mmCIF file of C-alpha atoms in Angstrom:
data_model
loop_
_atom_site.group_PDB
_atom_site.id
_atom_site.type_symbol
_atom_site.label_atom_id
_atom_site.label_comp_id
_atom_site.label_asym_id
_atom_site.label_seq_id
_atom_site.Cartn_x
_atom_site.Cartn_y
_atom_site.Cartn_z
ATOM 1 C CA MET A 1 18.787 -3.722 -16.738
ATOM 2 C CA TRP A 2 19.297 -1.249 -13.932
ATOM 3 C CA LEU A 3 15.691 -0.120 -13.871
ATOM 4 C CA ALA A 4 14.406 -3.648 -13.492
ATOM 5 C CA ILE A 5 13.628 -3.453 -9.797
ATOM 6 C CA GLY A 6 11.690 -0.242 -10.207
ATOM 7 C CA VAL A 7 9.941 -1.367 -13.346
ATOM 8 C CA LEU A 8 9.124 -4.984 -12.705
ATOM 9 C CA LEU A 9 8.343 -5.096 -9.023
ATOM 10 C CA THR A 10 4.940 -3.498 -9.403
ATOM 11 C CA GLY A 11 1.465 -4.904 -9.775
ATOM 12 C CA TYR A 12 0.094 -5.869 -13.169
ATOM 13 C CA GLY A 13 -3.612 -6.146 -12.699
ATOM 14 C CA LEU A 14 -6.521 -7.566 -10.797
ATOM 15 C CA GLN A 15 -7.399 -11.204 -10.409
ATOM 16 C CA ALA A 16 -11.180 -11.337 -10.401
ATOM 17 C CA VAL A 17 -11.508 -14.518 -8.405
ATOM 18 C CA SER A 18 -12.838 -15.363 -4.987
ATOM 19 C CA ALA A 19 -11.158 -17.087 -2.060
ATOM 20 C CA ASP A 20 -11.900 -20.558 -3.377
ATOM 21 C CA GLY A 21 -10.468 -19.796 -6.802
ATOM 22 C CA THR A 22 -13.822 -19.673 -8.605
ATOM 23 C CA SER A 23 -15.383 -16.711 -10.357
ATOM 24 C CA SER A 24 -16.362 -14.119 -7.788
ATOM 25 C CA PRO A 25 -20.078 -13.891 -6.994
ATOM 26 C CA SER A 26 -19.465 -10.234 -6.133
ATOM 27 C CA ALA A 27 -19.599 -8.843 -9.650
ATOM 28 C CA SER A 28 -20.224 -5.336 -8.358
ATOM 29 C CA VAL A 29 -16.929 -5.395 -6.461
ATOM 30 C CA GLU A 30 -15.139 -6.629 -9.558
ATOM 31 C CA ARG A 31 -16.653 -3.905 -11.733
ATOM 32 C CA PHE A 32 -15.832 -1.230 -9.186
ATOM 33 C CA LEU A 33 -12.199 -2.303 -8.894
ATOM 34 C CA GLN A 34 -11.679 -2.522 -12.642
ATOM 35 C CA GLN A 35 -12.841 1.077 -12.869
ATOM 36 C CA HIS A 36 -11.130 2.238 -9.688
ATOM 37 C CA TRP A 37 -7.670 0.940 -10.589
ATOM 38 C CA GLN A 38 -7.393 2.176 -14.144
ATOM 39 C CA THR A 39 -3.831 2.652 -15.318
ATOM 40 C CA PRO A 40 -3.040 5.444 -15.158
ATOM 41 C CA ILE A 41 -5.716 6.804 -12.847
ATOM 42 C CA PRO A 42 -7.384 9.672 -14.762
ATOM 43 C CA PRO A 43 -6.947 13.288 -13.602
ATOM 44 C CA GLN A 44 -9.470 14.404 -10.988
ATOM 45 C CA GLY A 45 -10.958 17.050 -13.289
ATOM 46 C CA ASP A 46 -12.901 20.129 -12.295
ATOM 47 C CA VAL A 47 -13.389 20.796 -8.611
ATOM 48 C CA PRO A 48 -17.036 20.867 -7.471
ATOM 49 C CA ASP A 49 -18.278 24.421 -6.962
ATOM 50 C CA ASN A 50 -19.133 23.872 -3.303
ATOM 51 C CA PHE A 51 -15.678 22.546 -2.370
ATOM 52 C CA SER A 52 -13.321 24.545 -0.221
ATOM 53 C CA GLN A 53 -9.618 24.632 -0.971
ATOM 54 C CA LEU A 54 -9.085 21.995 1.703
ATOM 55 C CA GLU A 55 -11.711 19.684 0.200
ATOM 56 C CA ALA A 56 -10.227 20.060 -3.284
ATOM 57 C CA SER A 57 -6.711 19.167 -2.145
ATOM 58 C CA LEU A 58 -5.113 15.796 -2.893
ATOM 59 C CA GLU A 59 -2.368 16.322 -0.332
ATOM 60 C CA PRO A 60 -2.354 13.766 2.503
ATOM 61 C CA GLU A 61 -1.788 16.596 4.975
ATOM 62 C CA SER A 62 -5.158 18.022 3.943
ATOM 63 C CA CYS A 63 -6.891 14.708 4.624
ATOM 64 C CA GLY A 64 -5.127 14.657 7.978
ATOM 65 C CA GLN A 65 -6.852 17.834 9.088
ATOM 66 C CA CYS A 66 -9.952 15.761 9.830
ATOM 67 C CA HIS A 67 -8.715 12.165 9.623
ATOM 68 C CA GLN A 68 -5.911 12.692 12.104
ATOM 69 C CA LYS A 69 -5.582 9.105 13.333
ATOM 70 C CA GLN A 70 -5.490 7.627 9.836
ATOM 71 C CA TYR A 71 -3.026 10.249 8.649
ATOM 72 C CA LYS A 72 -0.648 9.604 11.541
ATOM 73 C CA GLU A 73 -0.775 5.868 10.886
ATOM 74 C CA TRP A 74 -0.180 6.381 7.171
ATOM 75 C CA GLN A 75 2.856 8.561 7.923
ATOM 76 C CA SER A 76 4.468 5.629 9.750
ATOM 77 C CA SER A 77 3.705 3.163 6.956
ATOM 78 C CA PHE A 78 5.695 2.132 3.906
ATOM 79 C CA HIS A 79 2.860 3.384 1.714
ATOM 80 C CA SER A 80 3.976 6.901 2.622
ATOM 81 C CA LYS A 81 7.543 5.945 1.639
ATOM 82 C CA ALA A 82 6.619 4.275 -1.645
ATOM 83 C CA MET A 83 8.555 6.901 -3.601
ATOM 84 C CA GLY A 84 11.730 6.592 -1.553
ATOM 85 C CA ALA A 85 15.243 7.525 -2.533
ATOM 86 C CA GLY A 86 15.966 4.247 -4.308
ATOM 87 C CA LEU A 87 13.039 4.537 -6.697
ATOM 88 C CA MET A 88 13.475 8.268 -7.207
ATOM 89 C CA GLY A 89 17.167 7.738 -7.933
ATOM 90 C CA GLN A 90 16.103 5.628 -10.900
ATOM 91 C CA LEU A 91 13.066 7.604 -12.059
ATOM 92 C CA ILE A 92 14.818 10.945 -12.418
ATOM 93 C CA THR A 93 17.211 9.420 -14.946
ATOM 94 C CA MET A 94 14.315 8.497 -17.266
ATOM 95 C CA PRO A 95 13.375 10.723 -20.212
ATOM 96 C CA GLU A 96 10.865 13.274 -18.972
ATOM 97 C CA HIS A 97 8.338 12.583 -21.742
ATOM 98 C CA ASP A 98 8.462 8.777 -21.493
ATOM 99 C CA ARG A 99 5.358 8.537 -19.353
ATOM 100 C CA ALA A 100 4.811 4.885 -20.218
ATOM 101 C CA GLN A 101 8.149 4.055 -18.613
ATOM 102 C CA HIS A 102 7.289 6.217 -15.614
ATOM 103 C CA GLN A 103 3.994 4.342 -15.195
ATOM 104 C CA SER A 104 5.754 1.009 -14.866
ATOM 105 C CA CYS A 105 6.682 2.259 -11.381
ATOM 106 C CA LEU A 106 4.124 4.972 -10.647
ATOM 107 C CA ARG A 107 1.114 2.739 -11.251
ATOM 108 C CA CYS A 108 1.559 1.369 -7.732
ATOM 109 C CA HIS A 109 4.025 3.672 -6.016
ATOM 110 C CA ALA A 110 2.312 6.985 -6.884
ATOM 111 C CA PRO A 111 -0.680 6.197 -9.127
ATOM 112 C CA LEU A 112 -2.499 9.534 -9.434
ATOM 113 C CA ALA A 113 -2.265 11.388 -12.739
ATOM 114 C CA GLU A 114 -1.352 14.489 -10.754
ATOM 115 C CA GLN A 115 1.615 12.611 -9.289
ATOM 116 C CA ALA A 116 2.765 11.606 -12.770
ATOM 117 C CA ASP A 117 2.704 15.266 -13.785
ATOM 118 C CA ALA A 118 4.692 16.225 -10.699
ATOM 119 C CA LEU A 119 7.374 13.642 -11.515
ATOM 120 C CA VAL A 120 7.774 15.095 -15.011
ATOM 121 C CA GLU A 121 8.290 18.498 -13.454
ATOM 122 C CA GLU A 122 11.034 17.196 -11.194
ATOM 123 C CA ILE A 123 12.807 15.422 -14.062
ATOM 124 C CA ARG A 124 12.598 18.673 -16.036
ATOM 125 C CA ASP A 125 13.894 20.726 -13.089
ATOM 126 C CA PRO A 126 16.444 18.697 -11.085
ATOM 127 C CA SER A 127 16.675 21.438 -8.459
ATOM 128 C CA SER A 128 13.144 20.646 -7.277
ATOM 129 C CA SER A 129 12.441 17.914 -4.756
ATOM 130 C CA GLY A 130 8.846 18.512 -3.721
ATOM 131 C CA GLY A 131 5.598 17.537 -5.357
ATOM 132 C CA LEU A 132 2.760 15.159 -4.666
ATOM 133 C CA HIS A 133 4.644 12.278 -6.298
ATOM 134 C CA ARG A 134 7.245 12.333 -3.536
ATOM 135 C CA LYS A 135 4.580 11.408 -0.971
ATOM 136 C CA GLY A 136 4.029 7.930 -2.380
ATOM 137 C CA LEU A 137 0.746 6.086 -2.066
ATOM 138 C CA VAL A 138 -1.276 8.981 -0.706
ATOM 139 C CA CYS A 139 -4.796 8.851 0.750
ATOM 140 C CA ALA A 140 -6.343 10.060 -2.506
ATOM 141 C CA ALA A 141 -4.761 7.229 -4.472
ATOM 142 C CA CYS A 142 -7.120 4.780 -2.770
ATOM 143 C CA HIS A 143 -10.005 7.024 -1.769
ATOM 144 C CA VAL A 144 -10.531 9.781 -4.381
ATOM 145 C CA ARG A 145 -11.703 9.602 -7.998
ATOM 146 C CA ASN A 146 -13.034 12.634 -9.880
ATOM 147 C CA HIS A 147 -13.039 14.460 -6.532
ATOM 148 C CA GLN A 148 -15.506 11.917 -5.155
ATOM 149 C CA ARG A 149 -14.549 10.065 -1.963
ATOM 150 C CA PHE A 150 -14.840 6.278 -1.693
ATOM 151 C CA GLY A 151 -14.399 4.027 1.305
ATOM 152 C CA PRO A 152 -15.958 1.355 3.513
ATOM 153 C CA ALA A 153 -19.075 1.759 5.586
ATOM 154 C CA ARG A 154 -18.695 2.817 9.195
ATOM 155 C CA LYS A 155 -17.481 0.125 11.559
ATOM 156 C CA ASN A 156 -21.009 -0.452 12.806
ATOM 157 C CA GLY A 157 -22.296 -0.603 9.236
ATOM 158 C CA SER A 158 -24.380 2.564 9.512
ATOM 159 C CA LEU A 159 -24.617 5.305 6.913
ATOM 160 C CA PRO A 160 -25.054 9.048 7.492
ATOM 161 C CA ALA A 161 -28.576 10.421 7.329
ATOM 162 C CA ALA A 162 -29.495 11.755 3.897
ATOM 163 C CA GLU A 163 -29.960 15.271 5.259
ATOM 164 C CA THR A 164 -26.534 15.320 6.941
ATOM 165 C CA GLN A 165 -24.127 17.794 5.387
ATOM 166 C CA LEU A 166 -20.670 16.241 5.330
ATOM 167 C CA PRO A 167 -17.326 17.593 4.093
ATOM 168 C CA HIS A 168 -16.487 16.785 0.453
ATOM 169 C CA ASN A 169 -20.115 15.668 -0.059
ATOM 170 C CA GLY A 170 -19.594 12.619 2.125
ATOM 171 C CA TRP A 171 -18.364 9.367 0.597
ATOM 172 C CA SER A 172 -19.522 6.497 -1.571
ATOM 173 C CA VAL A 173 -19.627 3.281 0.455
ATOM 174 C CA GLN A 174 -17.885 0.438 -1.347
ATOM 175 C CA PRO A 175 -17.463 -3.089 0.064
ATOM 176 C CA ALA A 176 -14.402 -3.483 -2.172
ATOM 177 C CA PHE A 177 -12.325 -1.743 0.508
ATOM 178 C CA GLY A 178 -12.593 -4.845 2.673
ATOM 179 C CA ASP A 179 -11.927 -7.276 -0.175
ATOM 180 C CA SER A 180 -8.477 -8.800 -0.773
ATOM 181 C CA ARG A 181 -8.850 -8.019 -4.471
ATOM 182 C CA PHE A 182 -8.453 -4.347 -3.587
ATOM 183 C CA CYS A 183 -4.836 -5.117 -2.658
ATOM 184 C CA ALA A 184 -4.261 -7.443 -5.615
ATOM 185 C CA SER A 185 -4.012 -4.603 -8.103
ATOM 186 C CA CYS A 186 -0.516 -3.847 -6.784
ATOM 187 C CA HIS A 187 0.411 -7.075 -5.044
ATOM 188 C CA GLN A 188 -0.217 -9.550 -7.834
ATOM 189 C CA PHE A 189 1.125 -9.907 -11.360
ATOM 190 C CA GLU A 190 -1.238 -11.071 -14.075
ATOM 191 C CA PRO A 191 -0.805 -14.674 -15.262
ATOM 192 C CA ASP A 192 1.272 -13.515 -18.239
ATOM 193 C CA GLY A 193 3.356 -11.102 -16.141
ATOM 194 C CA PHE A 194 7.105 -11.237 -15.569
ATOM 195 C CA ALA A 195 8.177 -14.623 -14.239
ATOM 196 C CA LEU A 196 11.373 -16.487 -13.403
ATOM 197 C CA ASN A 197 11.655 -20.260 -13.311
ATOM 198 C CA GLY A 198 7.975 -20.459 -14.224
ATOM 199 C CA LYS A 199 6.889 -18.367 -11.215
ATOM 200 C CA LEU A 200 5.545 -14.838 -11.258
ATOM 201 C CA LEU A 201 7.868 -12.335 -9.672
ATOM 202 C CA GLU A 202 5.017 -11.100 -7.494
ATOM 203 C CA ASN A 203 2.360 -13.631 -6.598
ATOM 204 C CA THR A 204 1.146 -12.615 -3.145
ATOM 205 C CA TYR A 205 -2.597 -12.604 -3.839
ATOM 206 C CA VAL A 206 -2.503 -16.058 -5.446
ATOM 207 C CA GLU A 207 -0.376 -17.343 -2.555
ATOM 208 C CA TRP A 208 -3.098 -16.089 -0.212
ATOM 209 C CA GLN A 209 -5.799 -17.666 -2.385
ATOM 210 C CA GLU A 210 -4.098 -21.034 -2.028
ATOM 211 C CA SER A 211 -3.828 -20.757 1.749
ATOM 212 C CA ARG A 212 -6.210 -21.780 4.501
ATOM 213 C CA TYR A 213 -6.742 -18.098 5.321
ATOM 214 C CA ALA A 214 -8.557 -17.410 2.061
ATOM 215 C CA LYS A 215 -10.741 -20.456 2.584
ATOM 216 C CA ALA A 216 -11.554 -19.176 6.083
ATOM 217 C CA GLY A 217 -12.396 -15.725 4.733
ATOM 218 C CA VAL A 218 -9.434 -13.961 6.369
ATOM 219 C CA SER A 219 -8.610 -11.034 4.072
ATOM 220 C CA CYS A 220 -5.373 -9.142 3.563
ATOM 221 C CA GLN A 221 -6.898 -6.201 5.419
ATOM 222 C CA GLN A 222 -7.632 -8.237 8.533
ATOM 223 C CA CYS A 223 -3.912 -8.873 9.091
ATOM 224 C CA HIS A 224 -2.339 -5.790 7.545
ATOM 225 C CA MET A 225 -5.015 -3.243 8.546
ATOM 226 C CA PRO A 226 -6.313 -4.630 11.865
ATOM 227 C CA ASP A 227 -9.181 -2.573 13.263
ATOM 228 C CA ARG A 228 -8.862 -0.485 10.077
ATOM 229 C CA GLN A 229 -5.488 0.893 11.068
ATOM 230 C CA HIS A 230 -3.659 2.388 8.094
ATOM 231 C CA LEU A 231 -0.378 0.682 8.969
ATOM 232 C CA TRP A 232 0.194 -2.121 6.435
ATOM 233 C CA ARG A 233 2.946 -3.666 8.550
ATOM 234 C CA GLY A 234 5.044 -6.342 6.876
ATOM 235 C CA ILE A 235 8.540 -7.803 6.723
ATOM 236 C CA HIS A 236 10.163 -4.616 8.059
ATOM 237 C CA ASP A 237 8.207 -4.815 11.293
ATOM 238 C CA LYS A 238 9.643 -7.197 13.894
ATOM 239 C CA ALA A 239 6.420 -7.610 15.857
ATOM 240 C CA MET A 240 4.458 -8.355 12.710
ATOM 241 C CA VAL A 241 6.941 -11.002 11.606
ATOM 242 C CA GLN A 242 7.040 -12.562 15.069
ATOM 243 C CA SER A 243 3.263 -12.922 14.944
ATOM 244 C CA GLY A 244 3.510 -14.804 11.661
ATOM 245 C CA VAL A 245 6.130 -17.436 12.489
ATOM 246 C CA THR A 246 7.016 -19.950 15.181
ATOM 247 C CA ILE A 247 10.674 -20.572 16.084
ATOM 248 C CA ASP A 248 11.906 -23.568 18.049
ATOM 249 C CA VAL A 249 15.239 -25.053 19.145
ATOM 250 C CA ARG A 250 15.159 -28.827 19.423
ATOM 251 C CA ASP A 251 17.354 -31.898 19.774
ATOM 252 C CA VAL A 252 19.963 -30.096 21.840
ATOM 253 C CA SER A 253 23.041 -32.115 22.813
ATOM 254 C CA LEU A 254 25.972 -30.150 24.224
ATOM 255 C CA THR A 255 29.054 -32.025 25.355
ATOM 256 C CA HIS A 256 32.748 -31.296 25.803
ATOM 257 C CA ALA A 257 33.418 -32.871 22.428
ATOM 258 C CA SER A 258 30.530 -31.872 20.150
ATOM 259 C CA LEU A 259 27.539 -29.547 19.862
ATOM 260 C CA ASN A 260 24.274 -30.624 18.268
ATOM 261 C CA ALA A 261 21.072 -28.593 17.956
ATOM 262 C CA THR A 262 18.312 -27.913 15.459
ATOM 263 C CA LEU A 263 16.816 -24.461 14.789
ATOM 264 C CA ILE A 264 13.358 -24.556 13.167
ATOM 265 C CA ILE A 265 11.213 -21.752 11.775
ATOM 266 C CA THR A 266 7.603 -22.394 10.728
ATOM 267 C CA ASN A 267 5.282 -20.180 8.717
ATOM 268 C CA SER A 268 2.535 -20.621 11.277
ATOM 269 C CA GLY A 269 0.538 -17.424 10.838
ATOM 270 C CA THR A 270 1.345 -15.763 7.523
ATOM 271 C CA GLY A 271 -1.323 -15.954 4.829
ATOM 272 C CA HIS A 272 1.171 -16.244 1.954
ATOM 273 C CA ARG A 273 4.701 -17.456 1.417
ATOM 274 C CA PHE A 274 7.243 -16.295 3.949
ATOM 275 C CA PRO A 275 8.719 -14.063 2.773
ATOM 276 C CA THR A 276 6.420 -13.399 -0.159
ATOM 277 C CA TYR A 277 8.815 -11.316 -2.227
ATOM 278 C CA VAL A 278 12.263 -11.398 -3.822
ATOM 279 C CA THR A 279 13.665 -8.494 -1.826
ATOM 280 C CA PRO A 280 13.943 -9.868 1.764
ATOM 281 C CA GLN A 281 15.828 -12.786 3.195
ATOM 282 C CA VAL A 282 15.500 -14.525 6.561
ATOM 283 C CA VAL A 283 18.626 -16.222 7.895
ATOM 284 C CA LEU A 284 18.799 -19.081 10.379
ATOM 285 C CA GLN A 285 22.222 -18.969 12.018
ATOM 286 C CA ALA A 286 24.087 -20.916 14.692
ATOM 287 C CA TYR A 287 27.584 -20.290 15.988
ATOM 288 C CA GLN A 288 29.847 -20.832 18.957
ATOM 289 C CA ALA A 289 30.673 -17.824 21.124
ATOM 290 C CA ASP A 290 33.621 -17.247 23.434
ATOM 291 C CA ASN A 291 33.590 -15.777 26.963
ATOM 292 C CA ASN A 292 33.395 -12.272 25.489
ATOM 293 C CA GLY A 293 30.322 -13.133 23.478
ATOM 294 C CA GLU A 294 32.212 -12.988 20.192
ATOM 295 C CA MET A 295 31.664 -15.445 17.374
ATOM 296 C CA ILE A 296 34.480 -17.971 17.085
ATOM 297 C CA PRO A 297 35.742 -18.112 13.482
ATOM 298 C CA ASN A 298 34.724 -21.111 11.387
ATOM 299 C CA THR A 299 32.006 -22.207 13.830
ATOM 300 C CA ASP A 300 29.006 -20.543 12.181
ATOM 301 C CA ARG A 301 26.449 -22.340 10.039
ATOM 302 C CA TYR A 302 23.405 -20.819 8.351
ATOM 303 C CA PHE A 303 20.369 -21.474 6.175
ATOM 304 C CA VAL A 304 18.706 -18.752 4.075
ATOM 305 C CA VAL A 305 14.939 -18.566 3.605
ATOM 306 C CA ALA A 306 14.348 -16.411 0.534
ATOM 307 C CA ARG A 307 13.687 -16.267 -3.155
ATOM 308 C CA ARG A 308 17.029 -15.096 -4.451
ATOM 309 C CA VAL A 309 17.227 -13.738 -7.976
ATOM 310 C CA ALA A 310 20.012 -12.204 -10.048
ATOM 311 C CA LEU A 311 20.378 -8.444 -9.707
ATOM 312 C CA ASN A 312 19.358 -7.981 -13.327
ATOM 313 C CA LEU A 313 16.341 -10.276 -12.810
ATOM 314 C CA SER A 314 17.668 -12.676 -15.452
ATOM 315 C CA ARG A 315 17.347 -15.848 -13.376
ATOM 316 C CA GLU A 316 16.247 -17.363 -10.103
ATOM 317 C CA VAL A 317 19.147 -18.560 -7.970
ATOM 318 C CA PHE A 318 17.077 -20.476 -5.419
ATOM 319 C CA ASP A 319 13.688 -20.398 -3.701
ATOM 320 C CA THR A 320 13.440 -21.657 -0.125
ATOM 321 C CA ARG A 321 10.432 -19.605 0.950
ATOM 322 C CA LEU A 322 7.852 -21.210 3.197
ATOM 323 C CA ALA A 323 4.233 -21.720 2.206
ATOM 324 C CA PRO A 324 1.738 -21.406 5.076
ATOM 325 C CA GLY A 325 2.363 -24.266 7.478
ATOM 326 C CA GLN A 326 5.783 -25.165 6.071
ATOM 327 C CA SER A 327 9.037 -25.204 8.077
ATOM 328 C CA ALA A 328 12.740 -24.792 7.434
ATOM 329 C CA GLN A 329 15.491 -25.967 9.730
ATOM 330 C CA LEU A 330 19.169 -25.588 10.401
ATOM 331 C CA ASP A 331 20.892 -28.680 11.828
ATOM 332 C CA TYR A 332 23.995 -27.697 13.738
ATOM 333 C CA VAL A 333 26.469 -30.565 14.184
ATOM 334 C CA LEU A 334 30.026 -29.498 14.889
ATOM 335 C CA ALA A 335 32.950 -30.195 17.145
ATOM 336 C CA ARG A 336 33.192 -27.910 20.124
ATOM 337 C CA SER A 337 35.858 -25.239 19.973
ATOM 338 C CA PRO A 338 38.173 -25.088 23.042
ATOM 339 C CA GLU A 339 37.275 -21.384 23.420
ATOM 340 C CA ALA A 340 33.512 -21.886 23.234
ATOM 341 C CA SER A 341 31.289 -21.007 26.191
ATOM 342 C CA ALA A 342 27.919 -20.869 24.423
ATOM 343 C CA LEU A 343 26.094 -22.032 21.346
ATOM 344 C CA VAL A 344 24.060 -19.180 19.851
ATOM 345 C CA MET A 345 20.904 -19.956 17.877
ATOM 346 C CA ARG A 346 19.707 -16.911 15.968
ATOM 347 C CA VAL A 347 17.256 -15.822 13.278
ATOM 348 C CA TYR A 348 17.739 -12.461 11.631
ATOM 349 C CA VAL A 349 15.827 -10.655 8.900
ATOM 350 C CA GLU A 350 17.201 -8.515 6.084
ATOM 351 C CA PRO A 351 14.061 -6.899 4.646
ATOM 352 C CA ASP A 352 15.951 -5.091 1.886
ATOM 353 C CA ALA A 353 18.669 -7.629 1.061
ATOM 354 C CA PHE A 354 18.116 -7.398 -2.700
ATOM 355 C CA TYR A 355 17.990 -3.609 -2.660
ATOM 356 C CA ALA A 356 21.196 -3.325 -0.626
ATOM 357 C CA HIS A 357 23.103 -5.306 -3.261
ATOM 358 C CA PHE A 358 21.262 -3.704 -6.168
ATOM 359 C CA PHE A 359 22.024 -0.132 -5.114
ATOM 360 C CA THR A 360 25.643 -1.002 -4.304
ATOM 361 C CA SER A 361 26.077 -2.491 -7.758
ATOM 362 C CA ARG A 362 24.332 0.427 -9.395
ATOM 363 C CA LEU A 363 26.558 2.957 -7.637
ATOM 364 C CA ALA A 364 29.690 1.019 -8.567
ATOM 365 C CA SER A 365 28.858 1.399 -12.254
ATOM 366 C CA ASP A 366 27.445 4.918 -12.023
ATOM 367 C CA THR A 367 29.234 7.406 -14.251
ATOM 368 C CA GLY A 368 28.347 10.223 -11.859
ATOM 369 C CA VAL A 369 26.691 12.273 -14.607
ATOM 370 C CA ASN A 370 23.479 12.670 -12.631
ATOM 371 C CA GLN A 371 24.642 13.807 -9.210
ATOM 372 C CA LYS A 372 21.125 13.958 -7.793
ATOM 373 C CA ALA A 373 20.477 10.342 -8.751
ATOM 374 C CA THR A 374 23.782 9.281 -7.220
ATOM 375 C CA ARG A 375 22.976 11.053 -3.977
ATOM 376 C CA LEU A 376 19.557 9.416 -3.796
ATOM 377 C CA LEU A 377 20.930 5.953 -4.513
ATOM 378 C CA ARG A 378 23.583 6.353 -1.810
ATOM 379 C CA GLU A 379 20.857 7.292 0.647
ATOM 380 C CA ALA A 380 18.790 4.285 -0.428
ATOM 381 C CA GLN A 381 21.742 1.911 -0.152
ATOM 382 C CA LYS A 382 22.431 3.058 3.402
ATOM 383 C CA THR A 383 18.791 2.690 4.395
ATOM 384 C CA ALA A 384 18.587 -0.800 2.898
ATOM 385 C CA ALA A 385 21.797 -1.942 4.567
ATOM 386 C CA ASN A 386 20.578 -0.702 7.963
ATOM 387 C CA SER A 387 17.155 -2.360 7.820
ATOM 388 C CA ALA A 388 18.287 -5.749 9.206
ATOM 389 C CA TYR A 389 17.160 -6.871 12.670
ATOM 390 C CA THR A 390 17.391 -9.908 14.935
ATOM 391 C CA LEU A 391 14.092 -11.762 15.081
ATOM 392 C CA TYR A 392 15.119 -14.455 17.588
ATOM 393 C CA GLU A 393 18.197 -15.297 19.637
ATOM 394 C CA GLN A 394 18.918 -17.986 22.246
ATOM 395 C CA TRP A 395 22.239 -18.551 23.996
ATOM 396 C CA LEU A 396 22.810 -22.125 25.133
ATOM 397 C CA ALA A 397 25.443 -22.269 27.878
ATOM 398 C CA LEU A 398 27.988 -25.047 27.422
ATOM 399 C CA PRO A 399 29.070 -27.402 30.188
ATOM 400 C CA ASP A 400 32.410 -26.619 31.858
#
């Protein structure tokens, strides 16, 4: 089931419900989103006669000619990397005409019909590596349908005067762009979607619905697109994660004989489970260090916060993720090593823990027939392995 991570970790539809779990009073938003997020998104069709070449383009670089700030932000985001080496290393091994299989990934990672066509071309011609599909979730994927632009109103709520001549015939103002349901199309499986241990593999929107943030009217966009920034920061971003959790060290007792301390992490500011997905893990760790700052063997203890699943997605191993307001703790109780000079309390994040193991396993069984796929998977494995970072660290000096 090597393609499982590419196939199953995508959105499977829109949940037309409001923050309190009842039917949404905003039927117009629901209707718009059902049309907007068709699968697959239909081809754009004929270009309007008055459009320039720039206006007709679906390339994000073309949008960036005028929307420079948004384009620069998008470039730094994971939306621009949605068709990374790991996913491409799997997609190019699929049959070129099996578009239904392609869509199981493309529907969220590169949802335009034109991107689907570009992927087929690359599968057909392995020497190619360009194409709109390689650019991931591009601007047009959210904002362009049938060459018409859609988006929110201006920040001050105003609309352009009717007589104003705007590029690409202006845009259609849609309140859906500020609604959490806009994100649900890719960040929420349908109730009958793929599940393990009775829980959907992706359930972020419902997790948000059940949180105090939904009840308070705090949308996905307010945290992940503050001030309308096209950043979508998440588990890979240290500052974003720090803003969503609280970490404390308590009950410290350090003597010549024994070391006691408790490391606690609380999901204090994240509007869904922390982490929400099966790919990351957050590790609470404590260990004794010597005078050189090195870990003393057999003195480390740890607790993993994650939803760990088998690499073939056949079962859930454990789920220790934190709902909003919940805490996890590591109680360190151990005899002091004679070489110890400090007790280190640390929290580190491995955003791509699942992928690192998945790509390693895939490469180990790879026959090497598709050299391009192998090269891409090696690149992806290296990137995943290098994505870890230290979220918190405190060194507690020990008494002489």
